[in-house]
Amino acid sequence: MKASGKLNGWMKQVSSKKGKLSLRREHSYIMKNLIKYTSFTSCTLFIACTNTTYFSEDDLAWMDVYNEKDTLIFQEVATLKRDTTIITKKEIYHPGFQPIARDGLIPHSADLWYWNQKHSNLDYPNARLLEMYKDDDNIPSKPWVTYLGFSFDVSGEVLEFNNVSLSLTNKNFSKVYIFESKKHRLHREEQNRNPQILYWDKEYGIIKYEDYDGNVWERINW
């Protein structure tokens, strides 16, 4: 009888352990499937809630005028002083997914960086020359151009080609956009040497600029 009682007790322990093991396996199975379902649902929502845009060839024409390490040498017409700009980085990319900041939009983006002999310093060795992003595949993208500290927002402007001649090199250009920066009410006198009018050729980029003092700088290396 004692042996029979011990046997029954042992069988109950085994049965109890099997029950716990079965529950653990069932819990593990449920969790694995829940993770799979959650991952699938997240991916589905991510795809459904995002809108990835892409630059057209015409959009990228703004970036194509320069490559990394391109060197631009400008000379002031009146004094023949020179100034050098070097293209340091060219980036075309899609930023990370930002559902809150951009309502699920992943815009094709582009940045062009440069170093300038008189404008750059140890704290800011590189500055952004051109910034552009694509909000809508059906709308052409235009850049935000910043040169030597002054910005030219041409994104909302109707652009027309102009004929421009360079007196120092006797070169003529027929597809030039002319951007003008309006003087800010807090404009300082020392900023008069910054560009007010920028001449941007469709093929070569900046070919000429005029500062607020009326001094003209032309590119001389071709």
PDB file of C-alpha atoms in Angstrom, residues 8 19 25-26 34 52 56 64 71 87 94-95 103 131 136-137 152 158 216-217 219-220:
ATOM      1  CA  ASN A   8       0.484   7.631  -7.188  1.00  0.00           C
ATOM      2  CA  GLY A  19       1.001  20.364 -17.448  1.00  0.00           C
ATOM      3  CA  ARG A  25       5.077  25.598 -24.757  1.00  0.00           C
ATOM      4  CA  GLU A  26       1.639  27.039 -25.475  1.00  0.00           C
ATOM      5  CA  LEU A  34       2.127  37.469 -31.745  1.00  0.00           C
ATOM      6  CA  THR A  52       8.764  58.166 -50.747  1.00  0.00           C
ATOM      7  CA  SER A  56      13.601  63.851 -61.636  1.00  0.00           C
ATOM      8  CA  ASP A  64      24.982  68.058 -61.529  1.00  0.00           C
ATOM      9  CA  THR A  71      37.541  74.471 -57.450  1.00  0.00           C
ATOM     10  CA  ILE A  87      33.169  71.887 -53.324  1.00  0.00           C
ATOM     11  CA  HIS A  94      16.467  59.713 -48.370  1.00  0.00           C
ATOM     12  CA  PRO A  95      16.324  60.657 -44.671  1.00  0.00           C
ATOM     13  CA  ASP A 103       3.254  62.943 -41.979  1.00  0.00           C
ATOM     14  CA  GLU A 131      19.796  72.499 -50.325  1.00  0.00           C
ATOM     15  CA  ASP A 136       5.787  65.861 -54.472  1.00  0.00           C
ATOM     16  CA  ASP A 137       6.829  63.744 -57.463  1.00  0.00           C
ATOM     17  CA  PHE A 152      18.605  82.982 -52.197  1.00  0.00           C
ATOM     18  CA  VAL A 158       9.436  81.708 -61.949  1.00  0.00           C
ATOM     19  CA  VAL A 216      31.536  92.530 -59.170  1.00  0.00           C
ATOM     20  CA  TRP A 217      33.229  89.123 -58.815  1.00  0.00           C
ATOM     21  CA  ARG A 219      34.738  83.258 -62.081  1.00  0.00           C
ATOM     22  CA  ILE A 220      38.000  83.067 -64.011  1.00  0.00           C
TER      23      ILE A 220
END
